[in-house]
XYZ file of C-alpha atoms in Angstrom:
356
model
C -41.299 29.738 5.541
C -42.761 29.123 2.079
C -43.263 25.646 1.119
C -44.352 24.014 -1.926
C -43.217 22.071 -4.978
C -40.022 24.129 -5.119
C -39.033 23.744 -1.514
C -36.169 21.500 -2.249
C -33.624 20.330 0.301
C -30.003 18.973 -0.055
C -31.268 15.634 0.623
C -33.697 15.886 -2.320
C -30.628 16.572 -4.404
C -29.001 13.365 -3.090
C -26.765 14.591 -0.229
C -27.556 13.390 3.147
C -25.964 15.420 5.869
C -27.423 13.298 8.684
C -25.809 10.137 7.196
C -22.500 12.126 7.044
C -22.810 12.887 10.869
C -23.715 9.246 11.666
C -20.567 8.124 9.945
C -18.454 10.641 12.020
C -20.067 9.154 15.223
C -19.534 5.649 13.979
C -15.767 5.964 13.320
C -14.846 8.179 16.142
C -13.824 5.137 18.428
C -11.937 3.628 15.460
C -9.978 6.851 15.157
C -9.132 7.102 18.662
C -7.449 3.635 18.578
C -4.754 5.065 16.314
C -3.669 7.582 18.844
C 0.184 7.939 19.224
C 2.607 10.441 20.779
C 2.159 13.816 19.044
C -1.489 13.426 18.155
C -4.907 13.524 19.912
C -6.820 11.782 17.016
C -9.972 14.027 17.766
C -11.949 14.335 14.479
C -14.669 16.780 13.601
C -12.535 19.968 13.490
C -11.304 21.771 10.394
C -7.865 20.359 10.524
C -5.771 17.719 12.339
C -2.951 18.624 14.628
C 0.393 16.975 15.228
C 3.162 17.886 17.683
C 6.653 16.822 16.469
C 8.439 17.508 19.652
C 5.945 15.335 21.550
C 6.702 12.586 19.065
C 10.489 12.892 20.044
C 11.984 14.593 17.078
C 14.602 17.256 17.461
C 15.522 18.412 13.954
C 13.079 16.650 11.625
C 12.586 16.460 7.833
C 9.054 16.008 6.989
C 8.260 13.511 4.261
C 4.792 13.279 2.520
C 3.203 10.838 0.252
C -0.401 10.216 -1.256
C -1.833 7.372 -3.243
C -5.013 5.423 -3.884
C -6.033 1.850 -4.366
C -6.867 1.914 -8.010
C -9.280 -0.562 -9.662
C -8.964 -2.886 -6.946
C -11.762 -0.934 -5.431
C -14.016 -2.297 -8.143
C -13.470 -5.823 -6.725
C -14.240 -4.685 -3.263
C -17.571 -3.051 -4.484
C -18.469 -6.086 -6.545
C -17.886 -8.578 -3.732
C -18.988 -6.470 -0.809
C -15.652 -6.836 0.936
C -14.792 -3.349 2.002
C -12.514 -3.630 4.960
C -9.198 -4.618 3.283
C -8.976 -1.919 0.788
C -8.668 0.546 3.688
C -5.556 -1.293 4.808
C -4.347 -0.949 1.206
C -4.833 2.661 1.314
C -2.624 3.233 4.161
C -0.020 0.669 3.015
C 0.398 2.258 -0.314
C 1.204 5.667 1.332
C 3.264 4.648 4.425
C 5.390 2.163 2.518
C 6.584 5.074 0.287
C 7.548 7.012 3.382
C 9.596 4.359 5.010
C 11.645 3.828 1.864
C 12.941 7.342 2.635
C 13.865 6.273 6.198
C 10.862 8.216 7.546
C 8.677 7.223 10.249
C 4.964 7.635 9.379
C 3.383 10.007 11.824
C -0.271 10.765 10.744
C -2.637 9.911 7.925
C -5.831 11.482 6.449
C -8.265 9.923 4.022
C -10.562 11.126 1.396
C -13.726 8.976 0.714
C -16.045 9.889 -2.118
C -19.074 8.377 -3.226
C -22.499 9.017 -5.027
C -24.762 8.122 -2.149
C -23.205 7.647 1.368
C -23.902 4.179 2.839
C -22.706 4.499 6.439
C -21.982 0.907 7.022
C -19.806 0.644 3.910
C -17.869 3.619 4.796
C -17.460 2.597 8.344
C -16.103 -0.729 7.049
C -13.627 1.014 4.689
C -12.489 3.503 7.552
C -11.977 0.573 9.938
C -9.554 -0.901 7.476
C -7.761 2.477 7.408
C -7.757 2.670 11.143
C -6.296 -0.890 11.178
C -3.694 -0.004 8.735
C -2.638 3.043 10.638
C -2.296 0.849 13.671
C 0.095 -1.481 11.685
C 2.057 1.505 10.566
C 2.185 3.246 13.969
C 0.538 6.419 12.573
C -2.420 8.277 13.795
C -5.501 8.869 11.721
C -5.932 12.618 12.408
C -8.566 13.588 9.918
C -10.306 13.092 6.555
C -13.018 13.983 4.257
C -16.228 12.305 3.066
C -17.700 13.726 -0.154
C -21.215 12.682 -1.265
C -21.523 13.656 -4.969
C -24.622 12.259 -6.820
C -24.299 12.289 -10.445
C -20.541 11.850 -10.453
C -20.468 8.236 -9.133
C -22.831 5.564 -9.902
C -24.874 3.924 -7.072
C -22.719 1.852 -4.755
C -19.435 3.170 -6.151
C -16.940 4.896 -4.084
C -13.336 6.107 -4.443
C -10.404 6.419 -2.078
C -7.291 8.736 -1.630
C -4.793 8.716 1.237
C -2.442 11.239 2.470
C 0.471 10.357 4.890
C 3.174 12.477 6.511
C 6.238 11.228 8.261
C 9.602 12.451 9.531
C 13.166 11.515 9.817
C 15.990 13.310 11.710
C 18.144 15.486 9.447
C 20.910 13.398 7.987
C 18.916 10.012 8.503
C 17.123 10.005 5.193
C 17.507 7.294 2.627
C 18.934 6.491 -0.013
C 22.466 7.120 1.445
C 25.290 8.281 -0.772
C 27.562 5.338 -0.225
C 25.689 2.881 -2.610
C 28.385 1.029 -4.639
C 28.840 -1.795 -7.043
C 29.024 -5.114 -5.021
C 26.156 -4.230 -2.756
C 23.403 -6.721 -2.355
C 19.601 -6.567 -2.983
C 17.514 -8.183 -0.138
C 13.856 -8.663 -1.107
C 10.952 -8.832 1.427
C 8.191 -11.036 0.404
C 4.838 -9.489 -0.792
C 1.555 -10.820 0.591
C 0.329 -11.127 -2.998
C -0.745 -8.721 -5.652
C -0.868 -5.766 -3.227
C -2.448 -2.757 -5.152
C -1.246 -2.849 -8.526
C -2.241 -4.325 -11.911
C -5.836 -4.747 -11.080
C -7.184 -3.718 -14.399
C -5.325 -6.568 -16.007
C -6.573 -8.926 -13.107
C -10.182 -7.871 -13.533
C -9.792 -8.531 -17.385
C -8.751 -12.114 -16.684
C -11.492 -12.749 -14.214
C -13.994 -11.437 -16.777
C -12.655 -13.580 -19.538
C -12.510 -16.655 -17.145
C -16.126 -15.871 -16.110
C -15.393 -16.680 -12.424
C -17.702 -15.348 -9.810
C -15.872 -13.541 -7.000
C -17.767 -15.692 -4.472
C -16.593 -18.919 -6.166
C -13.621 -20.708 -4.538
C -10.440 -19.135 -5.707
C -8.575 -21.465 -8.251
C -5.226 -20.903 -6.554
C -6.410 -20.988 -2.916
C -9.297 -23.352 -1.977
C -9.571 -21.962 1.383
C -11.157 -18.698 0.387
C -13.331 -17.146 -2.319
C -11.772 -15.468 -5.373
C -12.813 -12.238 -4.120
C -11.231 -12.651 -0.717
C -7.994 -13.956 -2.112
C -7.568 -11.093 -4.696
C -8.412 -8.595 -1.926
C -5.705 -9.706 0.298
C -4.260 -6.270 1.495
C -0.982 -4.892 0.774
C 1.739 -5.834 3.230
C 2.833 -2.798 5.523
C 6.601 -3.013 6.031
C 6.975 -0.039 8.215
C 7.666 -1.425 11.714
C 10.010 -4.125 10.597
C 12.043 -1.814 8.396
C 12.329 0.976 10.942
C 13.383 -1.389 13.514
C 16.005 -2.935 11.124
C 17.278 0.445 10.088
C 17.782 1.626 13.632
C 19.194 -1.545 15.057
C 21.662 -2.459 12.266
C 22.440 0.867 10.456
C 23.006 -1.266 7.471
C 20.184 -0.335 5.075
C 21.539 1.928 2.220
C 18.373 2.240 0.334
C 14.844 1.001 -0.104
C 12.513 0.542 -3.127
C 8.725 -0.069 -2.720
C 7.923 -2.581 -5.517
C 4.499 -1.200 -7.120
C 3.254 -0.648 -10.501
C 6.342 -0.979 -12.903
C 7.803 -3.697 -10.864
C 11.544 -4.123 -10.368
C 12.309 -2.563 -13.850
C 11.061 0.927 -12.921
C 10.984 1.020 -9.112
C 14.586 -0.050 -8.178
C 16.375 2.431 -10.409
C 14.622 5.372 -8.682
C 16.934 4.806 -5.597
C 20.212 4.258 -7.352
C 22.985 6.490 -8.746
C 22.844 6.627 -12.450
C 26.183 4.843 -12.825
C 24.954 1.585 -11.178
C 22.605 -1.150 -12.353
C 21.106 -4.235 -10.648
C 21.404 -7.822 -11.645
C 18.398 -9.705 -10.358
C 18.275 -13.690 -9.935
C 14.715 -14.348 -10.702
C 15.213 -17.991 -9.579
C 15.694 -16.793 -5.979
C 11.960 -15.620 -5.948
C 9.003 -17.667 -5.357
C 5.859 -15.779 -6.380
C 2.622 -16.533 -4.431
C 0.249 -18.900 -6.371
C -1.935 -15.930 -7.540
C 0.707 -14.906 -9.920
C 1.105 -18.427 -11.457
C -2.742 -18.388 -11.867
C -2.571 -15.122 -13.798
C 0.224 -16.378 -16.027
C -1.531 -19.730 -16.776
C -5.101 -18.257 -17.438
C -3.940 -14.884 -18.968
C -1.057 -16.254 -20.942
C 1.070 -13.391 -19.639
C 4.683 -13.301 -20.467
C 7.208 -13.133 -17.781
C 8.477 -9.750 -19.152
C 4.958 -8.398 -18.727
C 4.420 -9.784 -15.330
C 7.746 -8.110 -14.197
C 6.751 -4.585 -15.514
C 3.194 -4.881 -14.135
C 3.279 -6.798 -10.657
C 5.621 -7.154 -7.757
C 5.782 -10.959 -8.529
C 6.312 -11.799 -4.797
C 8.752 -9.153 -3.699
C 6.958 -6.058 -2.185
C 10.050 -4.188 -0.908
C 13.862 -4.315 -1.699
C 16.732 -3.217 0.423
C 20.308 -2.358 -0.642
C 22.868 -3.595 1.794
C 26.668 -3.905 1.760
C 27.718 -7.502 1.049
C 29.216 -8.090 4.449
C 26.033 -7.136 6.209
C 23.473 -9.152 4.390
C 23.158 -11.857 6.966
C 22.684 -9.236 9.660
C 19.925 -7.445 7.907
C 18.247 -10.804 6.749
C 18.262 -12.042 10.449
C 16.885 -8.777 11.808
C 13.951 -8.730 9.283
C 13.154 -12.333 9.912
C 13.081 -11.616 13.656
C 10.524 -8.854 12.816
C 8.334 -11.482 11.108
C 9.466 -10.855 7.470
C 10.402 -13.330 4.861
C 13.659 -11.966 3.384
C 15.961 -13.404 0.868
C 18.927 -12.257 -1.343
C 17.767 -11.582 -4.858
C 20.606 -9.606 -6.734
C 23.581 -7.421 -6.698
C 24.526 -3.951 -7.787
C 27.116 -3.677 -10.713
C 28.626 -0.898 -12.733
C 25.991 0.202 -15.413
C 26.962 -0.570 -18.990
C 23.375 -0.897 -20.474
C 19.957 -1.338 -18.793
C 19.441 -0.280 -15.283
C 17.987 -3.638 -14.476
C 19.213 -6.950 -15.825
C 17.629 -10.264 -15.213
C 18.939 -13.871 -15.071
C 17.107 -17.125 -14.361
C 13.349 -17.342 -14.442
C 10.469 -16.995 -11.982
C 9.087 -20.191 -10.444
C 5.367 -19.558 -11.037
C 3.128 -22.126 -9.277
C 0.224 -23.214 -11.484
């Protein structure tokens, strides 16, 4: 073997294969905890396997979704709090599955960085595994990419991919959505994973350190409060769908707020009238309004404003659905009705009750 000044290695170029192997060993027990019927959760192969028959499906339709966490990652990197964005990654994908009536089955992640820090990656993936546990899906594989020169030191990016299934004929939305149906909203845990470019701009202008007490929550640092993970609605919604048969449609309230997300599940001839006075946004939203001078209309098209999921229910089944959701640990409330469309797809009345 020839050695000398030109005898470079992959490690010399910035890619550490040994670190990648250490990460696989570190996360193997985390991955095994996400095992569910249909999966074996063994990692290290070229692909993950899932057995639909073993999961109990007879005539399934597969539903797939993928997403990321956006610039919320920058707050995680700056604060050194890496666990919660893994939960976010799962939540943003599986919540998009359940709105179609699908049960999340398995999840794959993509973690890209300039130089792999095993402990940081392990923290992120531990959050992913926790999110999978909350959603009842198996973490059956993923990819770690070390790309020096593309990412700055300490930076990383995430992408998630989820697949679920529903029996043929059980998908949402249903075809019996009608004027007079009621919107039931499920409370969010906070900002979830949208609008963080605006959030970060406000933090920058206010010159508040992420390790300083949060102005809207004196029990946590600002970084901890802003990184509150996205709520995963899968188990409560699936239970309510199956036990009541009353949910006609679901809308995951992400970027675009009510204005853009609710019409995605409605017939073109229907509109929604939302009573904003029925919604009590968590204090973080009031802080953003106060410090950023953000208009209510801008809040409604950027953030979830306290409602992370909306259900469409017949008027005579509202109480049944709310009771079922509350029994599953959700805070659910009636927030609007469906009407014949004559103008905009979403109409608002009242005002949001922002807490300063």
